[in-house]
Amino acid sequence: MTVKSNLLRTVRVTELKRIYMPSGCVKHAAKRSDPGITEFGEVYFSEIKPGDIKAWKLHRRVTLNLVVPVGDARFVFFDELNCEFREEIIGESNYSRLTIPFGIWFGFQGLGKSVSLIMSLANEEHNPAELSRRPVAGIPFNWKD
């Protein structure tokens, strides 16, 4: 994937560590010293069913760090000024953390055959006034590809 937009280049993908144990994996998510982890506001979890889409939202102040410890999800980022998209798939198949700075439209889609779990670590507590939303059809992206 070629990303031309400087805005979309600010989305960071950080490979995360998995420690394999006979009784089950330990999966790292974030440490205070990690790049992209600036402040702590809250952590919450979202579930998404296979094929379902949660889009679109844009934070005006909040930086998000997203990890998919269960399942896989496709994240799509949109630079409205340059009409450019960027896609990243993370989860069990590519265990990584996405750092999404404020000012970027994004949405995500559940992949695979079972529910995916997305962990969001935000630098501020949730405040609906700092968030903008659009319906899935509000940004022209083909989620079927």
PDB file of C-alpha atoms in Angstrom:
ATOM      1  CA  MET A   1       0.000   0.000   0.000  1.00  0.00           C
ATOM      2  CA  THR A   2       1.365   3.405  -0.984  1.00  0.00           C
ATOM      3  CA  VAL A   3       0.447   6.266   1.334  1.00  0.00           C
ATOM      4  CA  LYS A   4       0.972   9.731  -0.156  1.00  0.00           C
ATOM      5  CA  SER A   5      -0.836  11.799   2.455  1.00  0.00           C
ATOM      6  CA  ASN A   6       1.304  13.229   5.256  1.00  0.00           C
ATOM      7  CA  LEU A   7      -1.735  13.018   7.528  1.00  0.00           C
ATOM      8  CA  LEU A   8      -2.192   9.289   6.923  1.00  0.00           C
ATOM      9  CA  ARG A   9       1.533   8.702   7.538  1.00  0.00           C
ATOM     10  CA  THR A  10       0.990   9.797  11.134  1.00  0.00           C
ATOM     11  CA  VAL A  11      -0.939   6.576  11.851  1.00  0.00           C
ATOM     12  CA  ARG A  12       1.661   4.330  13.492  1.00  0.00           C
ATOM     13  CA  VAL A  13       1.753   0.519  13.474  1.00  0.00           C
ATOM     14  CA  THR A  14       3.778  -1.016  16.315  1.00  0.00           C
ATOM     15  CA  GLU A  15       4.427  -4.762  16.334  1.00  0.00           C
ATOM     16  CA  LEU A  16       3.605  -6.211  19.742  1.00  0.00           C
ATOM     17  CA  LYS A  17       5.182  -9.001  21.754  1.00  0.00           C
ATOM     18  CA  ARG A  18       3.508 -12.358  22.347  1.00  0.00           C
ATOM     19  CA  ILE A  19       4.897 -14.735  24.932  1.00  0.00           C
ATOM     20  CA  TYR A  20       3.894 -18.296  24.188  1.00  0.00           C
ATOM     21  CA  MET A  21       3.110 -20.389  27.267  1.00  0.00           C
ATOM     22  CA  PRO A  22       1.826 -23.968  27.429  1.00  0.00           C
ATOM     23  CA  SER A  23      -1.340 -22.757  29.170  1.00  0.00           C
ATOM     24  CA  GLY A  24      -1.930 -19.816  26.782  1.00  0.00           C
ATOM     25  CA  CYS A  25      -0.265 -16.704  25.355  1.00  0.00           C
ATOM     26  CA  VAL A  26       0.567 -13.512  27.160  1.00  0.00           C
ATOM     27  CA  LYS A  27      -0.070 -10.614  24.767  1.00  0.00           C
ATOM     28  CA  HIS A  28       1.460  -7.222  25.437  1.00  0.00           C
ATOM     29  CA  ALA A  29      -0.656  -4.163  24.576  1.00  0.00           C
ATOM     30  CA  ALA A  30       1.035  -0.990  25.837  1.00  0.00           C
ATOM     31  CA  LYS A  31       3.643   0.318  28.249  1.00  0.00           C
ATOM     32  CA  ARG A  32       3.946   3.903  29.402  1.00  0.00           C
ATOM     33  CA  SER A  33       7.388   4.059  27.746  1.00  0.00           C
ATOM     34  CA  ASP A  34       6.086   2.930  24.311  1.00  0.00           C
ATOM     35  CA  PRO A  35       6.023   5.395  21.408  1.00  0.00           C
ATOM     36  CA  GLY A  36       2.499   6.728  20.936  1.00  0.00           C
ATOM     37  CA  ILE A  37       1.537   6.276  24.591  1.00  0.00           C
ATOM     38  CA  THR A  38       1.462   9.828  25.921  1.00  0.00           C
ATOM     39  CA  GLU A  39      -1.198  10.023  28.611  1.00  0.00           C
ATOM     40  CA  PHE A  40      -3.868   7.776  30.051  1.00  0.00           C
ATOM     41  CA  GLY A  41      -7.532   8.722  29.965  1.00  0.00           C
ATOM     42  CA  GLU A  42      -9.407   5.444  29.713  1.00  0.00           C
ATOM     43  CA  VAL A  43      -9.360   1.929  28.297  1.00  0.00           C
ATOM     44  CA  TYR A  44     -12.426   0.309  26.795  1.00  0.00           C
ATOM     45  CA  PHE A  45     -13.237  -2.736  24.682  1.00  0.00           C
ATOM     46  CA  SER A  46     -15.431  -3.027  21.601  1.00  0.00           C
ATOM     47  CA  GLU A  47     -16.704  -6.205  20.034  1.00  0.00           C
ATOM     48  CA  ILE A  48     -17.361  -6.459  16.324  1.00  0.00           C
ATOM     49  CA  LYS A  49     -18.985  -9.320  14.474  1.00  0.00           C
ATOM     50  CA  PRO A  50     -17.500 -10.744  11.255  1.00  0.00           C
ATOM     51  CA  GLY A  51     -18.338  -8.504   8.315  1.00  0.00           C
ATOM     52  CA  ASP A  52     -19.871  -5.776  10.464  1.00  0.00           C
ATOM     53  CA  ILE A  53     -18.595  -2.210  10.081  1.00  0.00           C
ATOM     54  CA  LYS A  54     -18.257   0.547  12.662  1.00  0.00           C
ATOM     55  CA  ALA A  55     -17.541   3.764  10.780  1.00  0.00           C
ATOM     56  CA  TRP A  56     -16.896   6.702  10.623  1.00  0.00           C
ATOM     57  CA  LYS A  57     -15.509   8.768  13.485  1.00  0.00           C
ATOM     58  CA  LEU A  58     -12.953  11.507  13.999  1.00  0.00           C
ATOM     59  CA  HIS A  59     -11.506  12.701  17.291  1.00  0.00           C
ATOM     60  CA  ARG A  60     -10.633  16.391  17.628  1.00  0.00           C
ATOM     61  CA  ARG A  61      -8.281  16.008  20.648  1.00  0.00           C
ATOM     62  CA  VAL A  62      -7.986  12.322  21.501  1.00  0.00           C
ATOM     63  CA  THR A  63      -5.179  10.039  20.379  1.00  0.00           C
ATOM     64  CA  LEU A  64      -6.197   6.364  20.319  1.00  0.00           C
ATOM     65  CA  ASN A  65      -4.061   3.254  20.627  1.00  0.00           C
ATOM     66  CA  LEU A  66      -5.926   0.206  19.318  1.00  0.00           C
ATOM     67  CA  VAL A  67      -5.072  -3.476  19.818  1.00  0.00           C
ATOM     68  CA  VAL A  68      -7.039  -6.505  18.617  1.00  0.00           C
ATOM     69  CA  PRO A  69      -6.101  -9.359  21.009  1.00  0.00           C
ATOM     70  CA  VAL A  70      -8.914 -11.655  19.796  1.00  0.00           C
ATOM     71  CA  GLY A  71      -9.761 -12.091  16.117  1.00  0.00           C
ATOM     72  CA  ASP A  72      -8.792  -9.726  13.319  1.00  0.00           C
ATOM     73  CA  ALA A  73     -10.072  -6.351  12.152  1.00  0.00           C
ATOM     74  CA  ARG A  74      -9.520  -4.110   9.164  1.00  0.00           C
ATOM     75  CA  PHE A  75      -9.055  -0.425   9.940  1.00  0.00           C
ATOM     76  CA  VAL A  76      -9.555   2.207   7.265  1.00  0.00           C
ATOM     77  CA  PHE A  77      -8.287   5.768   7.618  1.00  0.00           C
ATOM     78  CA  PHE A  78      -9.424   8.675   5.473  1.00  0.00           C
ATOM     79  CA  ASP A  79      -7.674  11.965   4.745  1.00  0.00           C
ATOM     80  CA  GLU A  80     -10.549  14.233   3.766  1.00  0.00           C
ATOM     81  CA  LEU A  81      -8.311  17.008   2.426  1.00  0.00           C
ATOM     82  CA  ASN A  82      -6.508  14.727  -0.077  1.00  0.00           C
ATOM     83  CA  CYS A  83      -9.333  12.158  -0.544  1.00  0.00           C
ATOM     84  CA  GLU A  84      -6.929   9.315   0.287  1.00  0.00           C
ATOM     85  CA  PHE A  85      -7.416   6.086   2.213  1.00  0.00           C
ATOM     86  CA  ARG A  86      -5.101   3.826   4.173  1.00  0.00           C
ATOM     87  CA  GLU A  87      -5.917   0.320   5.375  1.00  0.00           C
ATOM     88  CA  GLU A  88      -4.322  -1.789   8.104  1.00  0.00           C
ATOM     89  CA  ILE A  89      -5.297  -5.256   9.315  1.00  0.00           C
ATOM     90  CA  ILE A  90      -4.316  -6.116  12.858  1.00  0.00           C
ATOM     91  CA  GLY A  91      -5.200  -8.858  15.285  1.00  0.00           C
ATOM     92  CA  GLU A  92      -4.128 -12.411  15.835  1.00  0.00           C
ATOM     93  CA  SER A  93      -2.733 -12.654  12.280  1.00  0.00           C
ATOM     94  CA  ASN A  94      -0.711  -9.425  12.698  1.00  0.00           C
ATOM     95  CA  TYR A  95      -0.425  -8.675  16.398  1.00  0.00           C
ATOM     96  CA  SER A  96       0.254  -4.942  16.471  1.00  0.00           C
ATOM     97  CA  ARG A  97      -0.945  -1.693  17.992  1.00  0.00           C
ATOM     98  CA  LEU A  98      -2.307   1.182  15.896  1.00  0.00           C
ATOM     99  CA  THR A  99      -1.705   4.700  17.152  1.00  0.00           C
ATOM    100  CA  ILE A 100      -4.237   7.083  15.609  1.00  0.00           C
ATOM    101  CA  PRO A 101      -3.628  10.791  16.165  1.00  0.00           C
ATOM    102  CA  PHE A 102      -6.611  13.130  16.382  1.00  0.00           C
ATOM    103  CA  GLY A 103      -7.930  14.631  13.154  1.00  0.00           C
ATOM    104  CA  ILE A 104      -8.191  11.425  11.096  1.00  0.00           C
ATOM    105  CA  TRP A 105     -11.468   9.830  10.015  1.00  0.00           C
ATOM    106  CA  PHE A 106     -11.487   6.078  10.613  1.00  0.00           C
ATOM    107  CA  GLY A 107     -13.668   3.020  10.779  1.00  0.00           C
ATOM    108  CA  PHE A 108     -13.193  -0.701  11.203  1.00  0.00           C
ATOM    109  CA  GLN A 109     -14.624  -4.022  10.074  1.00  0.00           C
ATOM    110  CA  GLY A 110     -14.646  -7.408  11.768  1.00  0.00           C
ATOM    111  CA  LEU A 111     -12.841 -10.156   9.859  1.00  0.00           C
ATOM    112  CA  GLY A 112     -12.831 -13.937  10.161  1.00  0.00           C
ATOM    113  CA  LYS A 113     -15.545 -16.237  11.430  1.00  0.00           C
ATOM    114  CA  SER A 114     -16.045 -15.092  15.009  1.00  0.00           C
ATOM    115  CA  VAL A 115     -16.351 -11.912  17.055  1.00  0.00           C
ATOM    116  CA  SER A 116     -13.217  -9.756  17.263  1.00  0.00           C
ATOM    117  CA  LEU A 117     -12.315  -7.790  20.384  1.00  0.00           C
ATOM    118  CA  ILE A 118     -10.771  -4.336  20.055  1.00  0.00           C
ATOM    119  CA  MET A 119      -9.034  -2.632  22.972  1.00  0.00           C
ATOM    120  CA  SER A 120      -8.930   1.177  22.835  1.00  0.00           C
ATOM    121  CA  LEU A 121      -6.514   3.087  25.024  1.00  0.00           C
ATOM    122  CA  ALA A 122      -7.346   6.800  24.828  1.00  0.00           C
ATOM    123  CA  ASN A 123      -5.323   9.696  26.183  1.00  0.00           C
ATOM    124  CA  GLU A 124      -8.522  11.354  27.488  1.00  0.00           C
ATOM    125  CA  GLU A 125     -11.758  10.101  28.994  1.00  0.00           C
ATOM    126  CA  HIS A 126     -14.647   9.767  26.554  1.00  0.00           C
ATOM    127  CA  ASN A 127     -16.297  13.084  25.748  1.00  0.00           C
ATOM    128  CA  PRO A 128     -18.976  12.995  23.020  1.00  0.00           C
ATOM    129  CA  ALA A 129     -18.453  16.721  22.352  1.00  0.00           C
ATOM    130  CA  GLU A 130     -14.924  16.163  20.984  1.00  0.00           C
ATOM    131  CA  LEU A 131     -16.005  13.428  18.574  1.00  0.00           C
ATOM    132  CA  SER A 132     -17.473  13.727  15.065  1.00  0.00           C
ATOM    133  CA  ARG A 133     -19.375  10.870  13.430  1.00  0.00           C
ATOM    134  CA  ARG A 134     -20.618  10.017   9.956  1.00  0.00           C
ATOM    135  CA  PRO A 135     -22.667   7.053   8.767  1.00  0.00           C
ATOM    136  CA  VAL A 136     -20.895   4.239   6.902  1.00  0.00           C
ATOM    137  CA  ALA A 137     -22.121   5.680   3.586  1.00  0.00           C
ATOM    138  CA  GLY A 138     -20.915   9.159   4.630  1.00  0.00           C
ATOM    139  CA  ILE A 139     -17.425   8.495   3.244  1.00  0.00           C
ATOM    140  CA  PRO A 140     -17.190   6.696  -0.133  1.00  0.00           C
ATOM    141  CA  PHE A 141     -15.210   3.534   0.638  1.00  0.00           C
ATOM    142  CA  ASN A 142     -15.832   0.043  -0.744  1.00  0.00           C
ATOM    143  CA  TRP A 143     -15.856  -2.169   2.366  1.00  0.00           C
ATOM    144  CA  LYS A 144     -16.545  -5.283   0.253  1.00  0.00           C
ATOM    145  CA  ASP A 145     -13.025  -5.518  -1.243  1.00  0.00           C
TER     146      ASP A 145
END
